[in-house]
């Protein structure tokens, strides 16, 4: 009987140790330690044995039960900590994905620009898309019947109402409602009566900035624009300041950046010139200050404007501005 | 076979004059010929052609040509630019509207001279005046001194009309102008030199050899030299002879007095017309000419004698004319512009402290300004007549900057702190967009314009009020400002479907516009469209198509994300949507917008084959509901208990009414009520349905006993069974 118990002990130990899953372990437990197991039968049969044998077999049965019980716990722990591999999962199957959305590339560009300018102390100001002649033109030193108006192919609603052709009217509205110092950026959609091609749309996106205070210098304008461009495009960006003309700034400058698509060798985005005109800027013309009731002798300031679609094109390598308004999901997901 | 010096290749050519041994011009693959066409390698009549032999027309040298160019005295592979007279350098300038003086070569040369420190050389003028004086031969009368402050006339007799010499024709062609005859070409050439348009009349066809400058009478008619009969208004300025109009001042000459083969004597006009008068006159007739554009920008009335003399001398030289002594001069050159006082300190404070008085004086002098010492250490600056754009101190500061160079101003970033007022709603809209993106939507940006047909289809589904009509729309099909975003959003759905993108969730945050009486209004809107499958395709699952409740769930989830009360659903009767699957909704009694399935009619109108769900919301109003601050509430410390109830009620009873009744009871222990099951089927009596509700109970003060929960639950259940005549299932 003791030999049989030893043999049973060896068998059960091997079975417990080799059980590969919790389920297998459970069947091993039932077989060797369960109610109907041989060991239990021996245990139940003890009372029929002689007292000497009963004592020695009884002790052996108890030892074996304890031993196997401990081993069972060990195996259980081992298997539980290893985790029970589910049968038959092909882990290479694709996961079940939720819908993923995304912001329009122009929105992301605006967010980037706004965060840079916020860091430089500018706040966001907004205004209406439907403007009047005064805010869009007259106050900006672009009188009626002046050829300077030809630079804006304006979409009119009636004699006095039009769709804003630039974001400058927001500057005027802010200056009308507040006294300097003012440091704002005005992001938004603008409209021109031009038919669309790869680099121009009739609806496009701009961001303008304005700073008015006492003794503002041209060098500060340059400094802010250089800081902005470096933050946007990296330290190695190459800028070029050229003389320019805008009726509402004097002096005026146009700022080009070396084409980031072709590195200056010429491509469709830069019309083969290697440079992309990204910014127009200048010191606010005293006649603009007069229009909003500021004393040009007391205040000076700078203003700048940039084409956000152009910047988005440069940042994403998109070579056709129309893609931004077509909203092809294959494009939106890619960019 | 074409030998091009350093190699040879096969080129297929069908020109009538091509023959073995000739020398012509080869455009290899990659080159661009006149008209913008790019040459590529291609197979023509079964033979591979490596380029193209070109004609003078294809090189842009002639209007039309027969056959390819044949050249003499040049070796294969040689440079054809010189033999073809194409070795001139052409500089394309973008002249800003404030610098009309640079709309001529001399103005540009004057700038270059100033910036490089070299000397400006003007063209030579040899008049050799002889015979009767101009004043004797012609007269000028200005009846409208506002429209025409000054008019100079010269007379050149005995000219021979003929072709221009090659240098003149080539010069005109190089700037894209056509050679007509020697006299007309001279007027064009002098305009390009000085930027000041001039005009040559046939002297013998001017009645009484008299020039009268006056406004047109309303309805007066004249035929311009492009043979168009034009009806005029009193806004038009006319040049007339003793009897009739002979030119539209500053815009175009008349057909009757045009220089022709038979012309013998010339009356040369050099005039100063008011920019606004010319601009309006040209604009009214819908014409823009080289001349009108230059007059619009303003010309220099002080240079007129020189310009008239230069043109006369060329007419003598190139057309054999005799220049009558002197000229007829009517009106005034306007006198000198007032001097500007320039404070040296304002220059320094704007450009940098190191800009000194000497540098300022040198810069302004180089650009032709007269600089003298003024009062209080300031400078008094006289503006040269060709720089009418310079009127105030800031203009002079720009001149100094131009001379110094924009690159030479050191950048500086000083920091001045400014109090920033609260933002203009930007933050709230960004939050809405962020939430929509988290809900799986792609943001799109569509046009602000709307077609008439879309406006009609919208019915009352856009903002209330009349659409704003554009007087000159970019696209005649889209004459309105959009009153809703939905139409252009549906265009996006269709475009994407056409490229195979069927499962989509798109959203736009943009403005909508309308007319309210005389007021033009605009506000922000949020619109979205969903179509296709409710979930993304995955193995082992049959994806469900999207339905009304996916859309509704998205809006409810948006409200949750924005910390806004769950919206209430209401009836909706907009024209675009399926009445059975659409709803309006509101928060705290204020209508926010609508959501629903596009009607069959609307789907057909937008050519959409599958169901599309759309929503459009007043974004300003929605943002108004977003709480500015969120209040912290202590987290519950006691457990929740849930009890379910299934009510068998009439098929037409609304789940929302039951939930409202539950809420209306005001049971203090109830914290949540949800619909968890709907059943209609054989196990129920006909005309009935079963609605399962899960009710959650909790107290903030203590753990509830089973008895307390059961009591509260049975209060609610018995209320519902009474209220809805319902049985329990
Ligand atoms: Zn490039």
JSON list of N, CA and C in Angstrom, two decimals, chain A residues 94 98-99 101-104 107 126-127 129-130 145 147 150 154 156 183 189 191 193 203 211 217-219 222 241 245 250 252 287 327 329 333, chain B residues 96 98 279-280 288 296 349-350 391 395 398 406-407 409 412 416 429 434 441-448 471-472 496 501 511 522 534 536 539:
[
{"chain": "A", "resi": 94, "resn": "UNK", "atom": "N", "xyz": [-5.88, 42.04, -37.94]},
{"chain": "A", "resi": 94, "resn": "UNK", "atom": "CA", "xyz": [-5.92, 43.47, -37.58]},
{"chain": "A", "resi": 94, "resn": "UNK", "atom": "C", "xyz": [-6.84, 43.73, -36.40]},
{"chain": "A", "resi": 98, "resn": "UNK", "atom": "N", "xyz": [-11.58, 52.08, -33.90]},
{"chain": "A", "resi": 98, "resn": "UNK", "atom": "CA", "xyz": [-12.66, 53.08, -33.87]},
{"chain": "A", "resi": 98, "resn": "UNK", "atom": "C", "xyz": [-12.43, 54.09, -35.00]},
{"chain": "A", "resi": 99, "resn": "UNK", "atom": "N", "xyz": [-13.43, 54.90, -35.30]},
{"chain": "A", "resi": 99, "resn": "UNK", "atom": "CA", "xyz": [-13.23, 55.97, -36.27]},
{"chain": "A", "resi": 99, "resn": "UNK", "atom": "C", "xyz": [-12.18, 56.94, -35.73]},
{"chain": "A", "resi": 101, "resn": "UNK", "atom": "N", "xyz": [-10.83, 60.82, -36.46]},
{"chain": "A", "resi": 101, "resn": "UNK", "atom": "CA", "xyz": [-11.08, 62.05, -37.21]},
{"chain": "A", "resi": 101, "resn": "UNK", "atom": "C", "xyz": [-9.82, 62.88, -37.28]},
{"chain": "A", "resi": 102, "resn": "UNK", "atom": "N", "xyz": [-9.94, 64.06, -37.84]},
{"chain": "A", "resi": 102, "resn": "UNK", "atom": "CA", "xyz": [-8.78, 64.93, -37.90]},
{"chain": "A", "resi": 102, "resn": "UNK", "atom": "C", "xyz": [-9.17, 66.34, -38.27]},
{"chain": "A", "resi": 103, "resn": "UNK", "atom": "N", "xyz": [-8.32, 67.27, -37.88]},
{"chain": "A", "resi": 103, "resn": "UNK", "atom": "CA", "xyz": [-8.58, 68.67, -38.23]},
{"chain": "A", "resi": 103, "resn": "UNK", "atom": "C", "xyz": [-8.08, 68.95, -39.63]},
{"chain": "A", "resi": 104, "resn": "UNK", "atom": "N", "xyz": [-8.72, 69.88, -40.28]},
{"chain": "A", "resi": 104, "resn": "UNK", "atom": "CA", "xyz": [-8.29, 70.30, -41.62]},
{"chain": "A", "resi": 104, "resn": "UNK", "atom": "C", "xyz": [-6.86, 70.86, -41.54]},
{"chain": "A", "resi": 107, "resn": "UNK", "atom": "N", "xyz": [-6.65, 74.42, -40.56]},
{"chain": "A", "resi": 107, "resn": "UNK", "atom": "CA", "xyz": [-6.91, 74.66, -39.14]},
{"chain": "A", "resi": 107, "resn": "UNK", "atom": "C", "xyz": [-5.66, 74.38, -38.33]},
{"chain": "A", "resi": 126, "resn": "UNK", "atom": "N", "xyz": [-11.20, 89.00, -34.15]},
{"chain": "A", "resi": 126, "resn": "UNK", "atom": "CA", "xyz": [-11.98, 88.56, -35.30]},
{"chain": "A", "resi": 126, "resn": "UNK", "atom": "C", "xyz": [-12.89, 89.67, -35.77]},
{"chain": "A", "resi": 127, "resn": "UNK", "atom": "N", "xyz": [-13.41, 89.51, -36.99]},
{"chain": "A", "resi": 127, "resn": "UNK", "atom": "CA", "xyz": [-14.35, 90.49, -37.53]},
{"chain": "A", "resi": 127, "resn": "UNK", "atom": "C", "xyz": [-15.21, 89.85, -38.59]},
{"chain": "A", "resi": 129, "resn": "UNK", "atom": "N", "xyz": [-16.98, 88.75, -42.15]},
{"chain": "A", "resi": 129, "resn": "UNK", "atom": "CA", "xyz": [-16.57, 88.47, -43.53]},
{"chain": "A", "resi": 129, "resn": "UNK", "atom": "C", "xyz": [-17.18, 89.49, -44.48]},
{"chain": "A", "resi": 130, "resn": "UNK", "atom": "N", "xyz": [-18.42, 89.88, -44.18]},
{"chain": "A", "resi": 130, "resn": "UNK", "atom": "CA", "xyz": [-19.09, 90.90, -45.00]},
{"chain": "A", "resi": 130, "resn": "UNK", "atom": "C", "xyz": [-18.72, 92.26, -44.42]},
{"chain": "A", "resi": 145, "resn": "UNK", "atom": "N", "xyz": [-11.71, 105.09, -56.49]},
{"chain": "A", "resi": 145, "resn": "UNK", "atom": "CA", "xyz": [-11.16, 105.54, -57.76]},
{"chain": "A", "resi": 145, "resn": "UNK", "atom": "C", "xyz": [-9.65, 105.64, -57.75]},
{"chain": "A", "resi": 147, "resn": "UNK", "atom": "N", "xyz": [-6.05, 103.65, -58.29]},
{"chain": "A", "resi": 147, "resn": "UNK", "atom": "CA", "xyz": [-5.61, 102.40, -58.92]},
{"chain": "A", "resi": 147, "resn": "UNK", "atom": "C", "xyz": [-5.17, 101.35, -57.90]},
{"chain": "A", "resi": 150, "resn": "UNK", "atom": "N", "xyz": [-7.15, 98.33, -57.58]},
{"chain": "A", "resi": 150, "resn": "UNK", "atom": "CA", "xyz": [-7.08, 97.26, -58.57]},
{"chain": "A", "resi": 150, "resn": "UNK", "atom": "C", "xyz": [-6.36, 96.04, -58.03]},
{"chain": "A", "resi": 154, "resn": "UNK", "atom": "N", "xyz": [-12.30, 92.89, -55.97]},
{"chain": "A", "resi": 154, "resn": "UNK", "atom": "CA", "xyz": [-13.28, 92.83, -54.89]},
{"chain": "A", "resi": 154, "resn": "UNK", "atom": "C", "xyz": [-14.60, 92.21, -55.34]},
{"chain": "A", "resi": 156, "resn": "UNK", "atom": "N", "xyz": [-18.39, 92.46, -54.63]},
{"chain": "A", "resi": 156, "resn": "UNK", "atom": "CA", "xyz": [-19.31, 93.40, -54.00]},
{"chain": "A", "resi": 156, "resn": "UNK", "atom": "C", "xyz": [-20.68, 92.80, -53.79]},
{"chain": "A", "resi": 183, "resn": "UNK", "atom": "N", "xyz": [-1.80, 94.73, -29.49]},
{"chain": "A", "resi": 183, "resn": "UNK", "atom": "CA", "xyz": [-0.99, 93.73, -30.19]},
{"chain": "A", "resi": 183, "resn": "UNK", "atom": "C", "xyz": [-1.90, 92.56, -30.55]},
{"chain": "A", "resi": 189, "resn": "UNK", "atom": "N", "xyz": [-10.94, 84.02, -43.27]},
{"chain": "A", "resi": 189, "resn": "UNK", "atom": "CA", "xyz": [-11.14, 83.73, -44.70]},
{"chain": "A", "resi": 189, "resn": "UNK", "atom": "C", "xyz": [-11.33, 85.06, -45.44]},
{"chain": "A", "resi": 191, "resn": "UNK", "atom": "N", "xyz": [-11.74, 87.01, -49.55]},
{"chain": "A", "resi": 191, "resn": "UNK", "atom": "CA", "xyz": [-12.38, 86.72, -50.84]},
{"chain": "A", "resi": 191, "resn": "UNK", "atom": "C", "xyz": [-11.83, 87.63, -51.94]},
{"chain": "A", "resi": 193, "resn": "UNK", "atom": "N", "xyz": [-12.22, 88.23, -56.39]},
{"chain": "A", "resi": 193, "resn": "UNK", "atom": "CA", "xyz": [-12.86, 87.78, -57.62]},
{"chain": "A", "resi": 193, "resn": "UNK", "atom": "C", "xyz": [-11.81, 87.32, -58.62]},
{"chain": "A", "resi": 203, "resn": "UNK", "atom": "N", "xyz": [-11.41, 82.05, -52.62]},
{"chain": "A", "resi": 203, "resn": "UNK", "atom": "CA", "xyz": [-11.55, 82.15, -51.17]},
{"chain": "A", "resi": 203, "resn": "UNK", "atom": "C", "xyz": [-10.26, 81.61, -50.60]},
{"chain": "A", "resi": 211, "resn": "UNK", "atom": "N", "xyz": [0.69, 95.81, -34.36]},
{"chain": "A", "resi": 211, "resn": "UNK", "atom": "CA", "xyz": [1.20, 96.26, -33.06]},
{"chain": "A", "resi": 211, "resn": "UNK", "atom": "C", "xyz": [1.25, 97.77, -33.07]},
{"chain": "A", "resi": 217, "resn": "UNK", "atom": "N", "xyz": [9.65, 100.56, -33.74]},
{"chain": "A", "resi": 217, "resn": "UNK", "atom": "CA", "xyz": [10.63, 100.71, -34.82]},
{"chain": "A", "resi": 217, "resn": "UNK", "atom": "C", "xyz": [10.48, 99.64, -35.88]},
{"chain": "A", "resi": 218, "resn": "UNK", "atom": "N", "xyz": [11.05, 99.93, -37.05]},
{"chain": "A", "resi": 218, "resn": "UNK", "atom": "CA", "xyz": [11.07, 98.98, -38.15]},
{"chain": "A", "resi": 218, "resn": "UNK", "atom": "C", "xyz": [11.83, 97.72, -37.75]},
{"chain": "A", "resi": 219, "resn": "UNK", "atom": "N", "xyz": [12.89, 97.89, -36.97]},
{"chain": "A", "resi": 219, "resn": "UNK", "atom": "CA", "xyz": [13.69, 96.74, -36.54]},
{"chain": "A", "resi": 219, "resn": "UNK", "atom": "C", "xyz": [12.88, 95.76, -35.70]},
{"chain": "A", "resi": 222, "resn": "UNK", "atom": "N", "xyz": [10.99, 93.58, -38.08]},
{"chain": "A", "resi": 222, "resn": "UNK", "atom": "CA", "xyz": [11.89, 92.54, -38.61]},
{"chain": "A", "resi": 222, "resn": "UNK", "atom": "C", "xyz": [12.13, 91.46, -37.55]},
{"chain": "A", "resi": 241, "resn": "UNK", "atom": "N", "xyz": [14.17, 90.41, -47.18]},
{"chain": "A", "resi": 241, "resn": "UNK", "atom": "CA", "xyz": [13.29, 91.58, -47.03]},
{"chain": "A", "resi": 241, "resn": "UNK", "atom": "C", "xyz": [13.46, 92.47, -48.24]},
{"chain": "A", "resi": 245, "resn": "UNK", "atom": "N", "xyz": [5.11, 97.75, -51.60]},
{"chain": "A", "resi": 245, "resn": "UNK", "atom": "CA", "xyz": [4.14, 98.84, -51.51]},
{"chain": "A", "resi": 245, "resn": "UNK", "atom": "C", "xyz": [2.81, 98.31, -51.01]},
{"chain": "A", "resi": 250, "resn": "UNK", "atom": "N", "xyz": [3.93, 102.32, -44.49]},
{"chain": "A", "resi": 250, "resn": "UNK", "atom": "CA", "xyz": [4.96, 103.19, -45.05]},
{"chain": "A", "resi": 250, "resn": "UNK", "atom": "C", "xyz": [6.06, 103.31, -44.01]},
{"chain": "A", "resi": 252, "resn": "UNK", "atom": "N", "xyz": [7.04, 99.97, -46.49]},
{"chain": "A", "resi": 252, "resn": "UNK", "atom": "CA", "xyz": [6.47, 98.64, -46.65]},
{"chain": "A", "resi": 252, "resn": "UNK", "atom": "C", "xyz": [7.56, 97.67, -47.08]},
{"chain": "A", "resi": 287, "resn": "UNK", "atom": "N", "xyz": [-1.74, 107.96, -42.22]},
{"chain": "A", "resi": 287, "resn": "UNK", "atom": "CA", "xyz": [-3.10, 108.24, -42.67]},
{"chain": "A", "resi": 287, "resn": "UNK", "atom": "C", "xyz": [-4.09, 107.21, -42.13]},
{"chain": "A", "resi": 327, "resn": "UNK", "atom": "N", "xyz": [-11.60, 68.96, -50.15]},
{"chain": "A", "resi": 327, "resn": "UNK", "atom": "CA", "xyz": [-11.92, 68.10, -49.00]},
{"chain": "A", "resi": 327, "resn": "UNK", "atom": "C", "xyz": [-12.04, 66.63, -49.37]},
{"chain": "A", "resi": 329, "resn": "UNK", "atom": "N", "xyz": [-11.29, 63.07, -48.79]},
{"chain": "A", "resi": 329, "resn": "UNK", "atom": "CA", "xyz": [-10.86, 62.43, -47.53]},
{"chain": "A", "resi": 329, "resn": "UNK", "atom": "C", "xyz": [-9.50, 61.76, -47.67]},
{"chain": "A", "resi": 333, "resn": "UNK", "atom": "N", "xyz": [-6.86, 62.67, -44.86]},
{"chain": "A", "resi": 333, "resn": "UNK", "atom": "CA", "xyz": [-6.24, 61.65, -44.01]},
{"chain": "A", "resi": 333, "resn": "UNK", "atom": "C", "xyz": [-4.73, 61.66, -44.14]},
{"chain": "B", "resi": 96, "resn": "UNK", "atom": "N", "xyz": [4.84, 98.74, -58.51]},
{"chain": "B", "resi": 96, "resn": "UNK", "atom": "CA", "xyz": [3.75, 98.94, -57.56]},
{"chain": "B", "resi": 96, "resn": "UNK", "atom": "C", "xyz": [2.95, 100.20, -57.94]},
{"chain": "B", "resi": 98, "resn": "UNK", "atom": "N", "xyz": [2.07, 102.79, -56.55]},
{"chain": "B", "resi": 98, "resn": "UNK", "atom": "CA", "xyz": [2.48, 104.12, -56.09]},
{"chain": "B", "resi": 98, "resn": "UNK", "atom": "C", "xyz": [3.65, 104.67, -56.89]},
{"chain": "B", "resi": 279, "resn": "UNK", "atom": "N", "xyz": [-9.97, 106.84, -65.18]},
{"chain": "B", "resi": 279, "resn": "UNK", "atom": "CA", "xyz": [-10.31, 105.54, -64.61]},
{"chain": "B", "resi": 279, "resn": "UNK", "atom": "C", "xyz": [-11.81, 105.27, -64.72]},
{"chain": "B", "resi": 280, "resn": "UNK", "atom": "N", "xyz": [-12.60, 106.27, -64.34]},
{"chain": "B", "resi": 280, "resn": "UNK", "atom": "CA", "xyz": [-14.05, 106.07, -64.39]},
{"chain": "B", "resi": 280, "resn": "UNK", "atom": "C", "xyz": [-14.54, 105.91, -65.81]},
{"chain": "B", "resi": 288, "resn": "UNK", "atom": "N", "xyz": [-9.68, 98.70, -70.74]},
{"chain": "B", "resi": 288, "resn": "UNK", "atom": "CA", "xyz": [-8.45, 99.15, -70.08]},
{"chain": "B", "resi": 288, "resn": "UNK", "atom": "C", "xyz": [-7.37, 99.10, -71.14]},
{"chain": "B", "resi": 296, "resn": "UNK", "atom": "N", "xyz": [-4.31, 106.57, -65.15]},
{"chain": "B", "resi": 296, "resn": "UNK", "atom": "CA", "xyz": [-4.94, 106.30, -63.86]},
{"chain": "B", "resi": 296, "resn": "UNK", "atom": "C", "xyz": [-3.96, 106.44, -62.70]},
{"chain": "B", "resi": 349, "resn": "UNK", "atom": "N", "xyz": [14.17, 107.28, -34.89]},
{"chain": "B", "resi": 349, "resn": "UNK", "atom": "CA", "xyz": [13.36, 106.48, -33.97]},
{"chain": "B", "resi": 349, "resn": "UNK", "atom": "C", "xyz": [12.66, 105.35, -34.70]},
{"chain": "B", "resi": 350, "resn": "UNK", "atom": "N", "xyz": [12.48, 105.48, -36.00]},
{"chain": "B", "resi": 350, "resn": "UNK", "atom": "CA", "xyz": [11.84, 104.37, -36.70]},
{"chain": "B", "resi": 350, "resn": "UNK", "atom": "C", "xyz": [12.85, 103.38, -37.28]},
{"chain": "B", "resi": 391, "resn": "UNK", "atom": "N", "xyz": [4.24, 112.42, -50.12]},
{"chain": "B", "resi": 391, "resn": "UNK", "atom": "CA", "xyz": [3.51, 113.59, -49.63]},
{"chain": "B", "resi": 391, "resn": "UNK", "atom": "C", "xyz": [3.70, 113.85, -48.14]},
{"chain": "B", "resi": 395, "resn": "UNK", "atom": "N", "xyz": [6.67, 108.90, -45.97]},
{"chain": "B", "resi": 395, "resn": "UNK", "atom": "CA", "xyz": [7.12, 108.55, -47.33]},
{"chain": "B", "resi": 395, "resn": "UNK", "atom": "C", "xyz": [8.62, 108.80, -47.46]},
{"chain": "B", "resi": 398, "resn": "UNK", "atom": "N", "xyz": [10.67, 106.12, -45.80]},
{"chain": "B", "resi": 398, "resn": "UNK", "atom": "CA", "xyz": [10.80, 104.94, -46.65]},
{"chain": "B", "resi": 398, "resn": "UNK", "atom": "C", "xyz": [11.93, 105.13, -47.68]},
{"chain": "B", "resi": 406, "resn": "UNK", "atom": "N", "xyz": [16.84, 97.29, -46.84]},
{"chain": "B", "resi": 406, "resn": "UNK", "atom": "CA", "xyz": [15.99, 96.69, -45.82]},
{"chain": "B", "resi": 406, "resn": "UNK", "atom": "C", "xyz": [16.77, 95.70, -44.95]},
{"chain": "B", "resi": 407, "resn": "UNK", "atom": "N", "xyz": [17.80, 95.08, -45.57]},
{"chain": "B", "resi": 407, "resn": "UNK", "atom": "CA", "xyz": [18.56, 94.08, -44.84]},
{"chain": "B", "resi": 407, "resn": "UNK", "atom": "C", "xyz": [19.41, 94.72, -43.74]},
{"chain": "B", "resi": 409, "resn": "UNK", "atom": "N", "xyz": [18.74, 97.01, -41.51]},
{"chain": "B", "resi": 409, "resn": "UNK", "atom": "CA", "xyz": [18.16, 97.42, -40.22]},
{"chain": "B", "resi": 409, "resn": "UNK", "atom": "C", "xyz": [18.25, 96.22, -39.28]},
{"chain": "B", "resi": 412, "resn": "UNK", "atom": "N", "xyz": [15.21, 93.54, -33.88]},
{"chain": "B", "resi": 412, "resn": "UNK", "atom": "CA", "xyz": [15.20, 93.59, -32.42]},
{"chain": "B", "resi": 412, "resn": "UNK", "atom": "C", "xyz": [13.86, 93.05, -31.94]},
{"chain": "B", "resi": 416, "resn": "UNK", "atom": "N", "xyz": [7.24, 94.27, -24.64]},
{"chain": "B", "resi": 416, "resn": "UNK", "atom": "CA", "xyz": [6.35, 95.15, -23.91]},
{"chain": "B", "resi": 416, "resn": "UNK", "atom": "C", "xyz": [5.16, 94.32, -23.51]},
{"chain": "B", "resi": 429, "resn": "UNK", "atom": "N", "xyz": [-15.04, 77.65, -29.78]},
{"chain": "B", "resi": 429, "resn": "UNK", "atom": "CA", "xyz": [-15.16, 76.95, -31.06]},
{"chain": "B", "resi": 429, "resn": "UNK", "atom": "C", "xyz": [-14.08, 75.88, -31.19]},
{"chain": "B", "resi": 434, "resn": "UNK", "atom": "N", "xyz": [-12.46, 70.19, -31.34]},
{"chain": "B", "resi": 434, "resn": "UNK", "atom": "CA", "xyz": [-11.72, 69.10, -30.70]},
{"chain": "B", "resi": 434, "resn": "UNK", "atom": "C", "xyz": [-12.65, 67.93, -30.37]},
{"chain": "B", "resi": 441, "resn": "UNK", "atom": "N", "xyz": [-14.70, 62.59, -36.47]},
{"chain": "B", "resi": 441, "resn": "UNK", "atom": "CA", "xyz": [-15.04, 63.40, -37.65]},
{"chain": "B", "resi": 441, "resn": "UNK", "atom": "C", "xyz": [-13.80, 64.04, -38.26]},
{"chain": "B", "resi": 442, "resn": "UNK", "atom": "N", "xyz": [-13.81, 64.11, -39.60]},
{"chain": "B", "resi": 442, "resn": "UNK", "atom": "CA", "xyz": [-12.80, 64.89, -40.29]},
{"chain": "B", "resi": 442, "resn": "UNK", "atom": "C", "xyz": [-13.36, 66.29, -40.54]},
{"chain": "B", "resi": 443, "resn": "UNK", "atom": "N", "xyz": [-12.55, 67.27, -40.24]},
{"chain": "B", "resi": 443, "resn": "UNK", "atom": "CA", "xyz": [-12.98, 68.64, -40.48]},
{"chain": "B", "resi": 443, "resn": "UNK", "atom": "C", "xyz": [-12.77, 68.98, -41.95]},
{"chain": "B", "resi": 444, "resn": "UNK", "atom": "N", "xyz": [-13.76, 69.61, -42.57]},
{"chain": "B", "resi": 444, "resn": "UNK", "atom": "CA", "xyz": [-13.62, 70.08, -43.94]},
{"chain": "B", "resi": 444, "resn": "UNK", "atom": "C", "xyz": [-13.82, 71.59, -43.96]},
{"chain": "B", "resi": 445, "resn": "UNK", "atom": "N", "xyz": [-13.40, 72.23, -45.07]},
{"chain": "B", "resi": 445, "resn": "UNK", "atom": "CA", "xyz": [-13.66, 73.66, -45.25]},
{"chain": "B", "resi": 445, "resn": "UNK", "atom": "C", "xyz": [-14.23, 73.84, -46.63]},
{"chain": "B", "resi": 446, "resn": "UNK", "atom": "N", "xyz": [-15.43, 74.34, -46.71]},
{"chain": "B", "resi": 446, "resn": "UNK", "atom": "CA", "xyz": [-16.07, 74.47, -48.01]},
{"chain": "B", "resi": 446, "resn": "UNK", "atom": "C", "xyz": [-16.37, 75.94, -48.31]},
{"chain": "B", "resi": 447, "resn": "UNK", "atom": "N", "xyz": [-16.86, 76.16, -49.52]},
{"chain": "B", "resi": 447, "resn": "UNK", "atom": "CA", "xyz": [-17.05, 77.51, -50.02]},
{"chain": "B", "resi": 447, "resn": "UNK", "atom": "C", "xyz": [-18.11, 78.29, -49.23]},
{"chain": "B", "resi": 448, "resn": "UNK", "atom": "N", "xyz": [-17.94, 79.59, -49.15]},
{"chain": "B", "resi": 448, "resn": "UNK", "atom": "CA", "xyz": [-18.95, 80.45, -48.52]},
{"chain": "B", "resi": 448, "resn": "UNK", "atom": "C", "xyz": [-20.05, 80.80, -49.52]},
{"chain": "B", "resi": 471, "resn": "UNK", "atom": "N", "xyz": [-23.05, 91.03, -56.19]},
{"chain": "B", "resi": 471, "resn": "UNK", "atom": "CA", "xyz": [-23.30, 91.73, -57.44]},
{"chain": "B", "resi": 471, "resn": "UNK", "atom": "C", "xyz": [-22.33, 91.28, -58.52]},
{"chain": "B", "resi": 472, "resn": "UNK", "atom": "N", "xyz": [-21.14, 90.81, -58.15]},
{"chain": "B", "resi": 472, "resn": "UNK", "atom": "CA", "xyz": [-20.21, 90.28, -59.17]},
{"chain": "B", "resi": 472, "resn": "UNK", "atom": "C", "xyz": [-19.60, 88.97, -58.68]},
{"chain": "B", "resi": 496, "resn": "UNK", "atom": "N", "xyz": [-16.61, 62.71, -52.53]},
{"chain": "B", "resi": 496, "resn": "UNK", "atom": "CA", "xyz": [-15.90, 61.61, -51.91]},
{"chain": "B", "resi": 496, "resn": "UNK", "atom": "C", "xyz": [-16.48, 60.26, -52.33]},
{"chain": "B", "resi": 501, "resn": "UNK", "atom": "N", "xyz": [-15.07, 56.84, -51.47]},
{"chain": "B", "resi": 501, "resn": "UNK", "atom": "CA", "xyz": [-15.08, 57.04, -50.02]},
{"chain": "B", "resi": 501, "resn": "UNK", "atom": "C", "xyz": [-16.54, 57.08, -49.57]},
{"chain": "B", "resi": 511, "resn": "UNK", "atom": "N", "xyz": [-18.98, 80.15, -41.22]},
{"chain": "B", "resi": 511, "resn": "UNK", "atom": "CA", "xyz": [-19.99, 81.19, -41.09]},
{"chain": "B", "resi": 511, "resn": "UNK", "atom": "C", "xyz": [-21.14, 80.98, -42.06]},
{"chain": "B", "resi": 522, "resn": "UNK", "atom": "N", "xyz": [-24.25, 87.77, -40.16]},
{"chain": "B", "resi": 522, "resn": "UNK", "atom": "CA", "xyz": [-23.51, 86.53, -40.25]},
{"chain": "B", "resi": 522, "resn": "UNK", "atom": "C", "xyz": [-23.35, 85.93, -38.86]},
{"chain": "B", "resi": 534, "resn": "UNK", "atom": "N", "xyz": [-21.79, 52.22, -39.58]},
{"chain": "B", "resi": 534, "resn": "UNK", "atom": "CA", "xyz": [-21.74, 52.79, -38.23]},
{"chain": "B", "resi": 534, "resn": "UNK", "atom": "C", "xyz": [-20.38, 52.53, -37.59]},
{"chain": "B", "resi": 536, "resn": "UNK", "atom": "N", "xyz": [-16.21, 50.82, -38.33]},
{"chain": "B", "resi": 536, "resn": "UNK", "atom": "CA", "xyz": [-15.31, 50.53, -39.43]},
{"chain": "B", "resi": 536, "resn": "UNK", "atom": "C", "xyz": [-15.35, 49.04, -39.75]},
{"chain": "B", "resi": 539, "resn": "UNK", "atom": "N", "xyz": [-13.00, 42.17, -39.51]},
{"chain": "B", "resi": 539, "resn": "UNK", "atom": "CA", "xyz": [-13.26, 40.76, -39.77]},
{"chain": "B", "resi": 539, "resn": "UNK", "atom": "C", "xyz": [-14.26, 40.23, -38.75]}
]
